[in-house]
PDB file of C-alpha atoms in Angstrom:
ATOM      1  CA  MET K   1     -69.016 -17.922 -40.684  1.00  0.00           C
ATOM      2  CA  ASP K   2     -68.316 -20.646 -38.156  1.00  0.00           C
ATOM      3  CA  SER K   3     -65.545 -22.009 -40.336  1.00  0.00           C
ATOM      4  CA  GLN K   4     -63.951 -18.557 -40.583  1.00  0.00           C
ATOM      5  CA  HIS K   5     -64.161 -18.161 -36.819  1.00  0.00           C
ATOM      6  CA  ALA K   6     -62.638 -21.616 -36.293  1.00  0.00           C
ATOM      7  CA  ALA K   7     -59.864 -20.832 -38.757  1.00  0.00           C
ATOM      8  CA  SER K   8     -59.108 -17.578 -36.952  1.00  0.00           C
ATOM      9  CA  ARG K   9     -58.950 -19.344 -33.623  1.00  0.00           C
ATOM     10  CA  LEU K  10     -56.696 -22.033 -35.077  1.00  0.00           C
ATOM     11  CA  LYS K  11     -54.428 -19.389 -36.577  1.00  0.00           C
ATOM     12  CA  LEU K  12     -54.295 -17.555 -33.260  1.00  0.00           C
ATOM     13  CA  GLU K  13     -53.489 -20.780 -31.424  1.00  0.00           C
ATOM     14  CA  CYS K  14     -50.730 -21.605 -33.914  1.00  0.00           C
ATOM     15  CA  GLN K  15     -49.274 -18.160 -33.362  1.00  0.00           C
ATOM     16  CA  ARG K  16     -49.366 -18.683 -29.601  1.00  0.00           C
ATOM     17  CA  GLN K  17     -47.632 -22.046 -29.956  1.00  0.00           C
ATOM     18  CA  ALA K  18     -45.006 -20.499 -32.218  1.00  0.00           C
ATOM     19  CA  ASP K  19     -44.406 -17.754 -29.650  1.00  0.00           C
ATOM     20  CA  ARG K  20     -44.095 -20.330 -26.888  1.00  0.00           C
ATOM     21  CA  LEU K  21     -41.642 -22.334 -28.994  1.00  0.00           C
ATOM     22  CA  ARG K  22     -39.489 -19.245 -29.598  1.00  0.00           C
ATOM     23  CA  ASP K  23     -39.566 -18.440 -25.887  1.00  0.00           C
ATOM     24  CA  ALA K  24     -38.590 -22.022 -25.044  1.00  0.00           C
ATOM     25  CA  GLN K  25     -35.743 -21.949 -27.564  1.00  0.00           C
ATOM     26  CA  ALA K  26     -34.511 -18.644 -26.162  1.00  0.00           C
ATOM     27  CA  SER K  27     -34.669 -20.058 -22.632  1.00  0.00           C
ATOM     28  CA  ASN K  28     -32.796 -23.178 -23.723  1.00  0.00           C
ATOM     29  CA  GLU K  29     -30.080 -21.052 -25.310  1.00  0.00           C
ATOM     30  CA  GLU K  30     -29.753 -19.005 -22.123  1.00  0.00           C
ATOM     31  CA  LEU K  31     -29.521 -22.197 -20.085  1.00  0.00           C
ATOM     32  CA  ARG K  32     -26.923 -23.611 -22.479  1.00  0.00           C
ATOM     33  CA  GLN K  33     -24.805 -20.484 -22.144  1.00  0.00           C
ATOM     34  CA  LEU K  34     -25.215 -20.585 -18.368  1.00  0.00           C
ATOM     35  CA  VAL K  35     -24.069 -24.225 -18.298  1.00  0.00           C
ATOM     36  CA  GLU K  36     -20.993 -23.323 -20.370  1.00  0.00           C
ATOM     37  CA  ILE K  37     -20.174 -20.481 -17.991  1.00  0.00           C
ATOM     38  CA  GLN K  38     -20.593 -22.773 -14.996  1.00  0.00           C
ATOM     39  CA  ARG K  39     -18.372 -25.426 -16.594  1.00  0.00           C
ATOM     40  CA  THR K  40     -15.681 -22.820 -17.133  1.00  0.00           C
ATOM     41  CA  GLU K  41     -16.005 -21.621 -13.545  1.00  0.00           C
ATOM     42  CA  ILE K  42     -15.808 -25.212 -12.285  1.00  0.00           C
ATOM     43  CA  SER K  43     -12.614 -25.762 -14.272  1.00  0.00           C
ATOM     44  CA  VAL K  44     -11.105 -22.610 -12.780  1.00  0.00           C
ATOM     45  CA  LEU K  45     -12.154 -23.651  -9.278  1.00  0.00           C
ATOM     46  CA  ARG K  46     -10.670 -27.121  -9.758  1.00  0.00           C
ATOM     47  CA  LEU K  47      -7.418 -25.538 -10.800  1.00  0.00           C
ATOM     48  CA  GLU K  48      -7.452 -23.289  -7.730  1.00  0.00           C
ATOM     49  CA  ILE K  49      -8.193 -26.298  -5.519  1.00  0.00           C
ATOM     50  CA  ALA K  50      -5.185 -28.044  -7.026  1.00  0.00           C
ATOM     51  CA  ARG K  51      -3.032 -24.990  -6.342  1.00  0.00           C
ATOM     52  CA  LEU K  52      -4.237 -24.778  -2.755  1.00  0.00           C
ATOM     53  CA  ARG K  53      -3.537 -28.464  -2.218  1.00  0.00           C
ATOM     54  CA  SER K  54      -0.077 -27.931  -3.607  1.00  0.00           C
ATOM     55  CA  ALA K  55       0.402 -24.990  -1.247  1.00  0.00           C
ATOM     56  CA  LEU K  56      -0.631 -27.158   1.699  1.00  0.00           C
ATOM     57  CA  ASP K  57       1.745 -29.843   0.491  1.00  0.00           C
ATOM     58  CA  LEU K  58       4.502 -27.244   0.271  1.00  0.00           C
ATOM     59  CA  ALA K  59       3.798 -26.123   3.837  1.00  0.00           C
ATOM     60  CA  ARG K  60       3.954 -29.736   4.966  1.00  0.00           C
ATOM     61  CA  ARG K  61       7.301 -30.149   3.226  1.00  0.00           C
ATOM     62  CA  CYS K  62       8.589 -27.001   4.909  1.00  0.00           C
ATOM     63  CA  ARG K  63       7.997 -28.672   8.249  1.00  0.00           C
ATOM     64  CA  GLY K  64       9.661 -31.894   7.122  1.00  0.00           C
ATOM     65  CA  SER K  65      13.159 -32.827   6.163  1.00  0.00           C
ATOM     66  CA  ALA K  66      12.680 -33.061   2.397  1.00  0.00           C
ATOM     67  CA  TRP K  67      11.894 -29.394   1.823  1.00  0.00           C
ATOM     68  CA  ARG K  68      13.930 -26.606   3.425  1.00  0.00           C
ATOM     69  CA  PRO K  69      13.098 -22.882   3.149  1.00  0.00           C
ATOM     70  CA  ARG K  70      16.005 -20.888   1.767  1.00  0.00           C
ATOM     71  CA  ARG K  71      17.717 -17.986   3.432  1.00  0.00           C
ATOM     72  CA  ALA K  72      17.575 -15.307   0.780  1.00  0.00           C
ATOM     73  CA  ARG K  73      20.885 -14.014  -0.461  1.00  0.00           C
ATOM     74  CA  ALA K  74      19.488 -10.514  -0.984  1.00  0.00           C
ATOM     75  CA  PRO K  75      16.054  -9.354   0.236  1.00  0.00           C
ATOM     76  CA  ALA K  76      14.428 -11.972   2.451  1.00  0.00           C
ATOM     77  CA  ALA K  77      11.972 -14.142   0.600  1.00  0.00           C
ATOM     78  CA  LYS K  78       9.575 -16.382   2.445  1.00  0.00           C
ATOM     79  CA  ALA K  79       8.663 -19.819   1.259  1.00  0.00           C
ATOM     80  CA  GLY K  80       5.201 -19.200  -0.067  1.00  0.00           C
ATOM     81  CA  PRO K  81       2.273 -21.146  -1.398  1.00  0.00           C
ATOM     82  CA  GLY K  82       2.189 -19.679  -4.878  1.00  0.00           C
ATOM     83  CA  THR K  83       4.355 -22.412  -6.339  1.00  0.00           C
ATOM     84  CA  ASN K  84       4.041 -25.934  -7.519  1.00  0.00           C
ATOM     85  CA  PRO K  85       1.610 -28.350  -9.280  1.00  0.00           C
ATOM     86  CA  ARG K  86      -1.884 -29.158 -10.823  1.00  0.00           C
ATOM     87  CA  GLU K  87      -3.820 -32.255 -11.773  1.00  0.00           C
ATOM     88  CA  ARG K  88      -6.993 -34.085 -12.552  1.00  0.00           C
ATOM     89  CA  LEU K  89      -8.164 -35.376  -9.238  1.00  0.00           C
ATOM     90  CA  LYS K  90     -10.307 -38.103  -7.797  1.00  0.00           C
ATOM     91  CA  ARG K  91     -10.916 -38.201  -4.058  1.00  0.00           C
ATOM     92  CA  GLN K  92      -8.181 -35.592  -3.515  1.00  0.00           C
ATOM     93  CA  GLY K  93      -5.682 -37.461  -5.659  1.00  0.00           C
ATOM     94  CA  VAL K  94      -4.847 -38.556  -9.162  1.00  0.00           C
ATOM     95  CA  SER K  95      -7.284 -41.065 -10.595  1.00  0.00           C
ATOM     96  CA  GLY K  96      -6.381 -43.954 -12.840  1.00  0.00           C
ATOM     97  CA  GLU K  97      -8.473 -42.397 -15.610  1.00  0.00           C
ATOM     98  CA  SER K  98      -6.547 -39.110 -15.492  1.00  0.00           C
ATOM     99  CA  LEU K  99      -3.171 -40.832 -15.666  1.00  0.00           C
ATOM    100  CA  ASP K 100      -4.332 -43.121 -18.443  1.00  0.00           C
ATOM    101  CA  SER K 101      -5.632 -40.138 -20.418  1.00  0.00           C
ATOM    102  CA  GLN K 102      -2.248 -38.456 -20.142  1.00  0.00           C
ATOM    103  CA  LEU K 103      -0.356 -41.570 -21.212  1.00  0.00           C
ATOM    104  CA  GLY K 104      -2.808 -42.798 -23.829  1.00  0.00           C
ATOM    105  CA  GLY K 105      -1.141 -43.743 -27.087  1.00  0.00           C
ATOM    106  CA  ILE K 106       2.365 -43.136 -25.718  1.00  0.00           C
ATOM    107  CA  GLU K 107       4.948 -45.893 -25.977  1.00  0.00           C
ATOM    108  CA  LEU K 108       6.692 -45.769 -22.610  1.00  0.00           C
ATOM    109  CA  THR K 109      10.360 -46.581 -22.232  1.00  0.00           C
ATOM    110  CA  GLN K 110      11.588 -48.354 -19.111  1.00  0.00           C
ATOM    111  CA  HIS K 111      14.989 -47.612 -17.609  1.00  0.00           C
ATOM    112  CA  GLU K 112      17.092 -49.881 -15.402  1.00  0.00           C
ATOM    113  CA  LYS K 113      17.793 -48.694 -11.858  1.00  0.00           C
ATOM    114  CA  ASP K 114      18.790 -50.215  -8.543  1.00  0.00           C
ATOM    115  CA  ASP K 115      16.405 -51.015  -5.693  1.00  0.00           C
ATOM    116  CA  LYS K 116      17.535 -47.973  -3.709  1.00  0.00           C
ATOM    117  CA  SER K 117      16.562 -45.618  -6.529  1.00  0.00           C
ATOM    118  CA  LYS K 118      13.224 -47.388  -6.966  1.00  0.00           C
ATOM    119  CA  ALA K 119      12.440 -47.027  -3.271  1.00  0.00           C
ATOM    120  CA  LEU K 120      13.361 -43.337  -3.373  1.00  0.00           C
ATOM    121  CA  ILE K 121      10.962 -42.693  -6.257  1.00  0.00           C
ATOM    122  CA  ARG K 122       8.137 -44.670  -4.634  1.00  0.00           C
ATOM    123  CA  ASP K 123       8.507 -42.762  -1.371  1.00  0.00           C
ATOM    124  CA  ALA K 124       8.575 -39.424  -3.201  1.00  0.00           C
ATOM    125  CA  ILE K 125       5.367 -40.262  -5.078  1.00  0.00           C
ATOM    126  CA  ASN K 126       3.597 -41.583  -1.984  1.00  0.00           C
ATOM    127  CA  ASN K 127       4.552 -38.448  -0.035  1.00  0.00           C
ATOM    128  CA  ASN K 128       3.254 -36.109  -2.748  1.00  0.00           C
ATOM    129  CA  GLN K 129      -0.200 -34.645  -2.093  1.00  0.00           C
ATOM    130  CA  LEU K 130      -1.331 -34.964  -5.711  1.00  0.00           C
ATOM    131  CA  LEU K 131       0.188 -38.342  -6.522  1.00  0.00           C
ATOM    132  CA  GLN K 132      -0.233 -40.352  -3.335  1.00  0.00           C
ATOM    133  CA  ARG K 133      -3.619 -41.844  -4.290  1.00  0.00           C
ATOM    134  CA  MET K 134      -2.437 -43.446  -7.497  1.00  0.00           C
ATOM    135  CA  GLU K 135      -2.908 -47.178  -7.890  1.00  0.00           C
ATOM    136  CA  PRO K 136       0.189 -49.279  -7.015  1.00  0.00           C
ATOM    137  CA  GLU K 137       0.563 -50.461 -10.611  1.00  0.00           C
ATOM    138  CA  GLN K 138       0.558 -46.854 -11.813  1.00  0.00           C
ATOM    139  CA  VAL K 139       3.234 -45.959  -9.292  1.00  0.00           C
ATOM    140  CA  GLU K 140       5.340 -48.860 -10.530  1.00  0.00           C
ATOM    141  CA  GLN K 141       4.822 -47.669 -14.097  1.00  0.00           C
ATOM    142  CA  LEU K 142       6.228 -44.263 -13.205  1.00  0.00           C
ATOM    143  CA  VAL K 143       9.092 -45.842 -11.266  1.00  0.00           C
ATOM    144  CA  ALA K 144      10.013 -48.039 -14.225  1.00  0.00           C
ATOM    145  CA  CYS K 145       9.959 -45.169 -16.742  1.00  0.00           C
ATOM    146  CA  MET K 146      12.060 -42.702 -14.776  1.00  0.00           C
ATOM    147  CA  TYR K 147      15.693 -42.143 -15.664  1.00  0.00           C
ATOM    148  CA  SER K 148      18.622 -40.272 -14.105  1.00  0.00           C
ATOM    149  CA  ARG K 149      20.570 -37.266 -15.290  1.00  0.00           C
ATOM    150  CA  THR K 150      22.908 -34.767 -13.685  1.00  0.00           C
ATOM    151  CA  VAL K 151      21.928 -31.111 -13.408  1.00  0.00           C
ATOM    152  CA  PRO K 152      24.924 -28.720 -13.460  1.00  0.00           C
ATOM    153  CA  PRO K 153      24.891 -25.816 -10.972  1.00  0.00           C
ATOM    154  CA  GLY K 154      22.768 -22.946 -12.253  1.00  0.00           C
ATOM    155  CA  CYS K 155      21.120 -25.058 -14.961  1.00  0.00           C
ATOM    156  CA  HIS K 156      17.308 -24.959 -15.019  1.00  0.00           C
ATOM    157  CA  VAL K 157      15.356 -28.179 -14.622  1.00  0.00           C
ATOM    158  CA  ILE K 158      12.057 -26.403 -15.322  1.00  0.00           C
ATOM    159  CA  ARG K 159      11.227 -22.783 -16.135  1.00  0.00           C
ATOM    160  CA  GLN K 160       8.148 -20.891 -15.036  1.00  0.00           C
ATOM    161  CA  GLY K 161       5.644 -20.433 -17.868  1.00  0.00           C
ATOM    162  CA  GLU K 162       6.912 -23.306 -19.998  1.00  0.00           C
ATOM    163  CA  ALA K 163       4.890 -26.395 -20.873  1.00  0.00           C
ATOM    164  CA  GLY K 164       5.427 -29.414 -18.639  1.00  0.00           C
ATOM    165  CA  GLN K 165       6.189 -32.898 -19.962  1.00  0.00           C
ATOM    166  CA  HIS K 166       8.176 -34.463 -17.105  1.00  0.00           C
ATOM    167  CA  LEU K 167       7.752 -35.464 -13.490  1.00  0.00           C
ATOM    168  CA  TYR K 168      10.889 -35.162 -11.349  1.00  0.00           C
ATOM    169  CA  VAL K 169      12.284 -36.550  -8.119  1.00  0.00           C
ATOM    170  CA  CYS K 170      15.352 -34.935  -6.567  1.00  0.00           C
ATOM    171  CA  SER K 171      17.649 -37.813  -5.688  1.00  0.00           C
ATOM    172  CA  GLU K 172      20.770 -35.928  -4.598  1.00  0.00           C
ATOM    173  CA  GLY K 173      21.839 -32.436  -3.520  1.00  0.00           C
ATOM    174  CA  GLU K 174      19.510 -29.430  -3.646  1.00  0.00           C
ATOM    175  CA  LEU K 175      17.427 -27.616  -6.242  1.00  0.00           C
ATOM    176  CA  GLU K 176      16.508 -23.942  -5.923  1.00  0.00           C
ATOM    177  CA  VAL K 177      12.853 -22.961  -6.440  1.00  0.00           C
ATOM    178  CA  THR K 178      11.977 -19.448  -7.660  1.00  0.00           C
ATOM    179  CA  GLN K 179       8.832 -17.684  -8.818  1.00  0.00           C
ATOM    180  CA  GLU K 180       8.904 -14.325 -10.609  1.00  0.00           C
ATOM    181  CA  ASN K 181      12.637 -14.189  -9.761  1.00  0.00           C
ATOM    182  CA  ARG K 182      11.777 -14.512  -6.061  1.00  0.00           C
ATOM    183  CA  SER K 183      13.368 -17.327  -4.073  1.00  0.00           C
ATOM    184  CA  LEU K 184      10.852 -19.715  -2.519  1.00  0.00           C
ATOM    185  CA  GLY K 185      13.064 -22.429  -1.078  1.00  0.00           C
ATOM    186  CA  SER K 186      15.135 -25.489  -1.881  1.00  0.00           C
ATOM    187  CA  VAL K 187      13.998 -28.951  -2.892  1.00  0.00           C
ATOM    188  CA  ARG K 188      16.166 -31.694  -1.462  1.00  0.00           C
ATOM    189  CA  ARG K 189      16.471 -35.457  -1.758  1.00  0.00           C
ATOM    190  CA  GLY K 190      13.212 -37.409  -1.880  1.00  0.00           C
ATOM    191  CA  VAL K 191      10.841 -34.693  -3.150  1.00  0.00           C
ATOM    192  CA  ALA K 192       8.746 -35.152  -6.305  1.00  0.00           C
ATOM    193  CA  PHE K 193       7.852 -32.033  -8.267  1.00  0.00           C
ATOM    194  CA  GLY K 194       6.504 -30.977 -11.658  1.00  0.00           C
ATOM    195  CA  GLU K 195       3.331 -33.064 -11.373  1.00  0.00           C
ATOM    196  CA  LEU K 196       0.824 -30.206 -11.590  1.00  0.00           C
ATOM    197  CA  ALA K 197       1.817 -29.020 -15.068  1.00  0.00           C
ATOM    198  CA  LEU K 198       2.080 -32.603 -16.314  1.00  0.00           C
ATOM    199  CA  LEU K 199      -1.287 -33.835 -15.025  1.00  0.00           C
ATOM    200  CA  TYR K 200      -3.291 -30.659 -15.618  1.00  0.00           C
ATOM    201  CA  ASN K 201      -1.739 -29.884 -19.016  1.00  0.00           C
ATOM    202  CA  CYS K 202      -0.751 -26.347 -18.060  1.00  0.00           C
ATOM    203  CA  THR K 203       2.435 -24.305 -17.813  1.00  0.00           C
ATOM    204  CA  ARG K 204       4.961 -24.489 -14.996  1.00  0.00           C
ATOM    205  CA  THR K 205       4.121 -22.275 -12.027  1.00  0.00           C
ATOM    206  CA  ALA K 206       7.705 -21.924 -10.768  1.00  0.00           C
ATOM    207  CA  SER K 207      11.304 -22.376 -11.885  1.00  0.00           C
ATOM    208  CA  VAL K 208      13.680 -25.001 -10.486  1.00  0.00           C
ATOM    209  CA  ARG K 209      17.442 -25.036 -11.077  1.00  0.00           C
ATOM    210  CA  GLY K 210      20.632 -26.601  -9.719  1.00  0.00           C
ATOM    211  CA  GLU K 211      22.195 -24.900  -6.701  1.00  0.00           C
ATOM    212  CA  GLN K 212      25.505 -23.080  -6.846  1.00  0.00           C
ATOM    213  CA  GLY K 213      28.493 -25.354  -6.208  1.00  0.00           C
ATOM    214  CA  ARG K 214      26.565 -28.606  -6.480  1.00  0.00           C
ATOM    215  CA  LEU K 215      25.746 -31.160  -9.115  1.00  0.00           C
ATOM    216  CA  MET K 216      22.183 -32.428  -8.981  1.00  0.00           C
ATOM    217  CA  LEU K 217      21.053 -35.902  -9.894  1.00  0.00           C
ATOM    218  CA  GLU K 218      17.369 -36.001 -10.776  1.00  0.00           C
ATOM    219  CA  GLN K 219      14.862 -38.630 -11.780  1.00  0.00           C
ATOM    220  CA  GLY K 220      12.618 -37.612 -14.646  1.00  0.00           C
ATOM    221  CA  PHE K 221       9.536 -39.210 -16.180  1.00  0.00           C
ATOM    222  CA  SER K 222       9.594 -38.897 -19.952  1.00  0.00           C
ATOM    223  CA  GLU K 223       7.041 -39.552 -22.683  1.00  0.00           C
ATOM    224  CA  SER K 224       9.774 -40.377 -25.185  1.00  0.00           C
TER     225      SER K 224
END
């Protein structure tokens, strides 16, 4: 009789432990799903932070000499913050790890250029909100790998919605910036752009093309 009672109690205790284990597993699964949701939300928030930083950088450029708001040819279009770049950041800038992860396994090609062109690229990088915290050796790596090409009037440098594989610096003339066919402004000499799509592995947020009546010379960073 005692043995039957003990067996019943043991069976009941095993059942309780099994129930507790199922509850713990269910709670762990809920927590795992919650963590995944939070990770996704954090990624979205980081992207929005990058966009806001780019918008602030754009506003700063509007007040400077390198970026000039356009006077719309048709309906007036204000230079707005919805354009520009993304990245993987560290202390409000690009970390060495993020740049290395983007360039890992890529055989970089260096291109000859004069000291004036090198200085222009360095200044453009150091004046860019998302690139200015790179290590000096990383800046020099970008400077060495950039090359020049001419952009005919009306020809697109980048198109909104396309994948980004290059970083650019406008070295001569002007480049028109549009978003959803709305004019945002003009990039002029000494401005780096295209970094957000390159560093954050996302599509371009705006289109940039050569201005009417001008030939543009640009510096581009290439993986090939």
